[in-house]
Amino acid sequence: MSEESLIRLNDVHIAFREREVLTGISLDVRPGEIVTLIGPNGAGKTTLVRVVLGLQIPDSGDRTMKSGLRIGYMPQKLHVDESMPLSVKRFLSLTGQPEQQIMSALERTGVAHVMQSPVHTLSGGELQRTLLARALLHRPHLLVLDEPVQGVDVNGQKELYHLITELRNEQGCSVLMVSHDLHLVMASTDRVVCLNQHVCCSGHPHQVRQHPAYLKLFGGESEELAVYTHHHDHEHGVDGHVIHKHDKGSPHA
């Protein structure tokens, strides 16, 4: 794909019941980059994602995207009633993709073992990885991930962000994702857009963390949102079990 933007929003405005939700939003996502939207609750992040997906029509402003663009979407959450016996295999087959491709996507996101499991029995990490696998099935040029680590513990969050970066590198896709936690995504994003109804600031995560607009929004949290550099000799699997680094080649890794 060329270096032109995959998708671009220009001066987007949206109001609900006369309350401004998005004001003058301009945003673009270029090939191969990871862009992270951060902001407090009620900042308009999910509404902006809906505009990017074409699900929400702006009151004013423009949305343009590259011809033939394929978008893979991972929603913030998925609720499946326990009374509905929907297996992961059946859930992903609703995309119209063959079983072999579904298994391949689950393998790549580390949850091939849940193929036959009911969706409502999955752990938080397994569910998010299943939703990520679903987003990958059409080999998207752009992955749109709304709070991809929702309901996952801190160790699982770091693993998921690392996986997202690996997928970008392998598939050459771009990523637009929503996050509340700048300190966890700093190592996994190229550009941060800080949103609070309008774009407060944007740029490299280190620059944004020191920007007055960011500090005003997050206040005392700024000192806590440092780059996470803790190192240890183990990792945690999707189900929470400890994997020592020297065991990563074992069948249980």
Coordinates of C-alpha atoms in Angstrom, one line a residue:
M1 CA 0.0 0.0 0.0
S2 CA 1.2 3.5 -0.7
E3 CA 2.3 6.0 2.0
E4 CA -1.0 8.0 1.8
S5 CA -3.2 7.8 4.8
L6 CA -5.4 4.7 5.1
I7 CA -8.2 6.8 6.8
R8 CA -8.6 10.5 7.5
L9 CA -11.0 12.5 9.6
N10 CA -11.1 16.3 9.0
D11 CA -12.8 18.7 11.4
V12 CA -15.4 16.3 12.7
H13 CA -18.1 17.5 15.0
I14 CA -20.7 15.5 16.7
A15 CA -23.3 16.5 19.3
F16 CA -25.9 14.4 21.2
R17 CA -28.9 16.3 22.5
E18 CA -27.0 19.6 22.0
R19 CA -24.0 18.4 24.0
E20 CA -20.8 18.4 22.1
V21 CA -19.2 15.0 22.1
L22 CA -16.5 15.6 19.4
T23 CA -15.4 19.1 18.4
G24 CA -13.1 19.8 15.4
I25 CA -11.5 16.3 15.3
S26 CA -8.8 15.8 12.7
L27 CA -7.0 12.5 12.6
D28 CA -5.3 10.2 10.2
V29 CA -3.7 6.8 10.3
R30 CA -0.8 6.0 8.0
P31 CA 0.4 2.6 6.7
G32 CA 2.2 0.5 9.3
E33 CA 1.8 2.8 12.3
I34 CA 0.1 2.1 15.6
V35 CA -2.0 5.1 16.9
T36 CA -3.4 5.0 20.4
L37 CA -6.3 7.1 21.6
I38 CA -6.2 8.0 25.2
G39 CA -8.5 10.2 27.4
P40 CA -10.7 10.2 30.5
N41 CA -14.1 8.5 30.6
G42 CA -16.6 10.5 28.5
A43 CA -13.9 11.9 26.3
G44 CA -15.5 10.6 23.1
K45 CA -13.1 7.8 22.3
T46 CA -15.7 5.2 21.4
T47 CA -17.7 7.7 19.4
L48 CA -14.6 8.6 17.5
V49 CA -14.0 4.9 16.8
R50 CA -17.6 4.6 15.5
V51 CA -16.9 7.5 13.1
V52 CA -13.7 5.7 11.9
L53 CA -15.7 2.5 11.3
G54 CA -18.4 4.5 9.4
L55 CA -21.0 3.5 12.0
Q56 CA -21.6 7.1 13.1
I57 CA -22.2 10.0 10.7
P58 CA -20.6 13.3 11.8
D59 CA -22.8 16.3 12.1
S60 CA -20.1 18.1 10.1
G61 CA -16.7 17.3 8.8
D62 CA -15.3 14.6 6.5
R63 CA -14.3 11.0 6.7
T64 CA -12.2 9.6 3.8
M65 CA -10.5 6.3 3.4
K66 CA -8.3 4.6 0.9
S67 CA -10.0 2.6 -1.8
G68 CA -10.4 -1.1 -1.0
L69 CA -9.4 -0.6 2.7
R70 CA -10.2 -3.7 4.8
I71 CA -10.8 -3.0 8.5
G72 CA -10.7 -5.5 11.3
Y73 CA -12.7 -4.4 14.4
M74 CA -12.3 -5.6 18.0
P75 CA -15.1 -4.3 20.2
Q76 CA -14.6 -3.1 23.8
K77 CA -16.7 -6.0 25.2
L78 CA -18.9 -8.9 24.1
H79 CA -21.7 -10.2 26.2
V80 CA -23.0 -13.7 25.5
D81 CA -25.8 -15.0 27.6
E82 CA -25.1 -18.3 29.4
S83 CA -28.3 -19.7 28.0
M84 CA -27.0 -19.4 24.5
P85 CA -24.7 -22.4 23.7
L86 CA -22.4 -20.5 21.3
S87 CA -19.0 -22.1 20.9
V88 CA -15.9 -20.2 19.8
K89 CA -15.9 -22.2 16.6
R90 CA -19.5 -21.3 15.8
F91 CA -19.0 -17.6 16.8
L92 CA -16.0 -17.2 14.5
S93 CA -17.6 -19.2 11.7
L94 CA -20.3 -16.4 11.5
T95 CA -17.6 -14.4 9.7
G96 CA -17.9 -16.7 6.8
Q97 CA -14.3 -17.9 7.0
P98 CA -13.3 -21.6 6.7
E99 CA -12.4 -23.6 9.8
Q100 CA -8.7 -23.9 8.9
Q101 CA -8.4 -20.1 8.8
I102 CA -10.3 -19.8 12.1
M103 CA -7.9 -22.2 13.7
S104 CA -4.9 -20.4 12.3
A105 CA -6.1 -17.1 13.7
L106 CA -6.7 -18.7 17.1
E107 CA -3.3 -20.3 17.1
R108 CA -1.7 -16.9 16.3
T109 CA -3.4 -15.2 19.2
G110 CA -2.5 -18.0 21.5
V111 CA -6.0 -19.5 22.2
A112 CA -6.3 -22.5 19.9
H113 CA -7.3 -24.6 22.9
V114 CA -10.7 -22.7 23.2
M115 CA -11.9 -23.6 19.7
Q116 CA -14.7 -25.9 21.1
S117 CA -15.4 -24.0 24.3
P118 CA -18.6 -22.0 24.9
V119 CA -17.9 -18.3 24.5
H120 CA -19.4 -17.5 27.9
T121 CA -16.9 -19.7 29.7
L122 CA -13.8 -17.9 28.5
S123 CA -11.6 -16.0 30.8
G124 CA -11.0 -12.3 30.2
G125 CA -7.7 -12.9 28.5
E126 CA -9.1 -15.8 26.3
L127 CA -12.1 -13.7 25.3
Q128 CA -10.0 -10.7 24.2
R129 CA -7.6 -12.9 22.2
T130 CA -10.6 -14.6 20.6
L131 CA -12.0 -11.2 19.6
L132 CA -8.6 -10.3 18.3
A133 CA -8.5 -13.5 16.2
R134 CA -11.9 -12.5 14.8
A135 CA -10.6 -9.1 13.8
L136 CA -7.7 -10.8 11.9
L137 CA -9.8 -13.1 9.9
H138 CA -10.2 -10.9 6.8
R139 CA -6.5 -9.9 6.8
P140 CA -7.2 -6.2 7.5
H141 CA -5.1 -3.3 6.4
L142 CA -6.3 -1.5 9.5
L143 CA -7.0 -3.0 13.0
V144 CA -9.4 -0.9 15.1
L145 CA -9.2 -2.1 18.7
D146 CA -11.5 -0.5 21.3
E147 CA -10.0 -1.2 24.8
P148 CA -8.4 -4.4 23.7
V149 CA -7.2 -5.3 27.2
Q150 CA -10.6 -4.9 28.8
G151 CA -11.0 -7.3 31.7
V152 CA -7.4 -8.6 31.6
D153 CA -4.9 -8.4 34.4
V154 CA -1.8 -6.2 34.2
N155 CA 0.5 -9.1 33.1
G156 CA -2.0 -10.2 30.5
Q157 CA -2.3 -6.6 29.2
K158 CA 1.4 -6.3 28.6
E159 CA 1.3 -9.6 26.7
L160 CA -1.6 -8.5 24.6
Y161 CA 0.0 -5.2 23.7
H162 CA 3.2 -7.1 22.7
L163 CA 1.1 -9.4 20.6
I164 CA -0.6 -6.5 18.8
T165 CA 2.9 -5.0 18.0
E166 CA 4.0 -8.4 16.6
L167 CA 0.9 -8.7 14.4
R168 CA 1.5 -5.2 13.0
N169 CA 5.1 -6.2 12.2
E170 CA 4.1 -9.5 10.6
Q171 CA 1.1 -8.4 8.6
G172 CA 2.1 -4.9 7.8
C173 CA -1.2 -3.6 9.0
S174 CA -1.9 -0.3 10.8
V175 CA -3.5 -0.2 14.3
L176 CA -5.8 2.3 15.8
M177 CA -6.6 1.4 19.4
V178 CA -8.2 2.9 22.5
S179 CA -6.5 2.7 25.9
H180 CA -6.8 4.3 29.3
D181 CA -3.2 3.4 30.3
L182 CA -0.4 5.4 28.6
H183 CA 2.3 3.7 30.7
L184 CA 1.3 0.2 29.3
V185 CA 1.1 1.2 25.7
M186 CA 4.1 3.5 25.5
A187 CA 6.4 0.7 24.2
S188 CA 3.7 -0.5 21.8
T189 CA 2.6 2.7 20.0
D190 CA 4.1 5.1 17.5
R191 CA 1.7 8.0 18.1
V192 CA -0.6 9.0 20.9
V193 CA -3.7 11.2 20.5
C194 CA -5.0 12.6 23.7
L195 CA -8.7 13.2 23.4
N196 CA -11.2 15.1 25.6
Q197 CA -14.0 16.0 23.1
H198 CA -11.2 17.7 21.1
V199 CA -7.6 16.7 20.4
C200 CA -5.7 18.0 23.4
C201 CA -2.3 17.0 22.1
S202 CA -0.7 14.3 19.9
G203 CA 2.7 13.0 19.1
H204 CA 5.2 10.4 20.3
P205 CA 4.2 8.9 23.7
H206 CA 7.2 10.5 25.5
Q207 CA 6.2 13.9 24.2
V208 CA 2.6 13.5 25.1
R209 CA 3.4 12.4 28.6
Q210 CA 5.1 15.7 29.2
H211 CA 2.6 17.9 27.4
P212 CA 0.8 20.5 29.6
A213 CA -2.6 19.4 28.2
Y214 CA -1.9 15.8 29.2
L215 CA -0.7 16.8 32.6
K216 CA -3.8 18.9 33.2
L217 CA -6.1 16.0 32.2
F218 CA -4.3 13.3 34.3
G219 CA -2.7 15.4 37.0
G220 CA -0.9 13.4 39.7
E221 CA -1.0 10.3 37.6
S222 CA 1.7 11.6 35.3
E223 CA 4.5 10.5 37.6
E224 CA 3.0 7.0 37.7
L225 CA 2.7 6.7 34.0
A226 CA 6.4 6.1 33.4
V227 CA 7.7 3.6 30.9
Y228 CA 7.3 0.1 32.4
T229 CA 10.8 -1.4 32.4
H230 CA 10.4 -4.2 35.0
H231 CA 12.1 -7.4 33.9
H232 CA 11.5 -10.9 35.2
D233 CA 12.3 -14.5 34.4
H234 CA 8.8 -15.6 33.7
E235 CA 5.6 -14.8 31.9
H236 CA 1.9 -15.5 32.5
G237 CA -0.1 -17.7 30.2
V238 CA -3.6 -16.8 29.0
D239 CA -5.1 -18.8 31.9
G240 CA -2.8 -17.2 34.4
H241 CA -0.3 -20.0 34.9
V242 CA 3.4 -19.1 35.2
I243 CA 5.7 -19.8 32.2
H244 CA 9.4 -19.7 33.0
K245 CA 11.4 -18.3 30.1
H246 CA 13.5 -21.5 29.9
D247 CA 10.3 -23.5 29.5
K248 CA 8.9 -21.5 26.5
G249 CA 9.7 -24.3 24.1
S250 CA 7.7 -26.8 26.1
P251 CA 4.2 -27.9 24.9
H252 CA 2.7 -25.9 27.8
A253 CA 4.3 -22.7 26.7

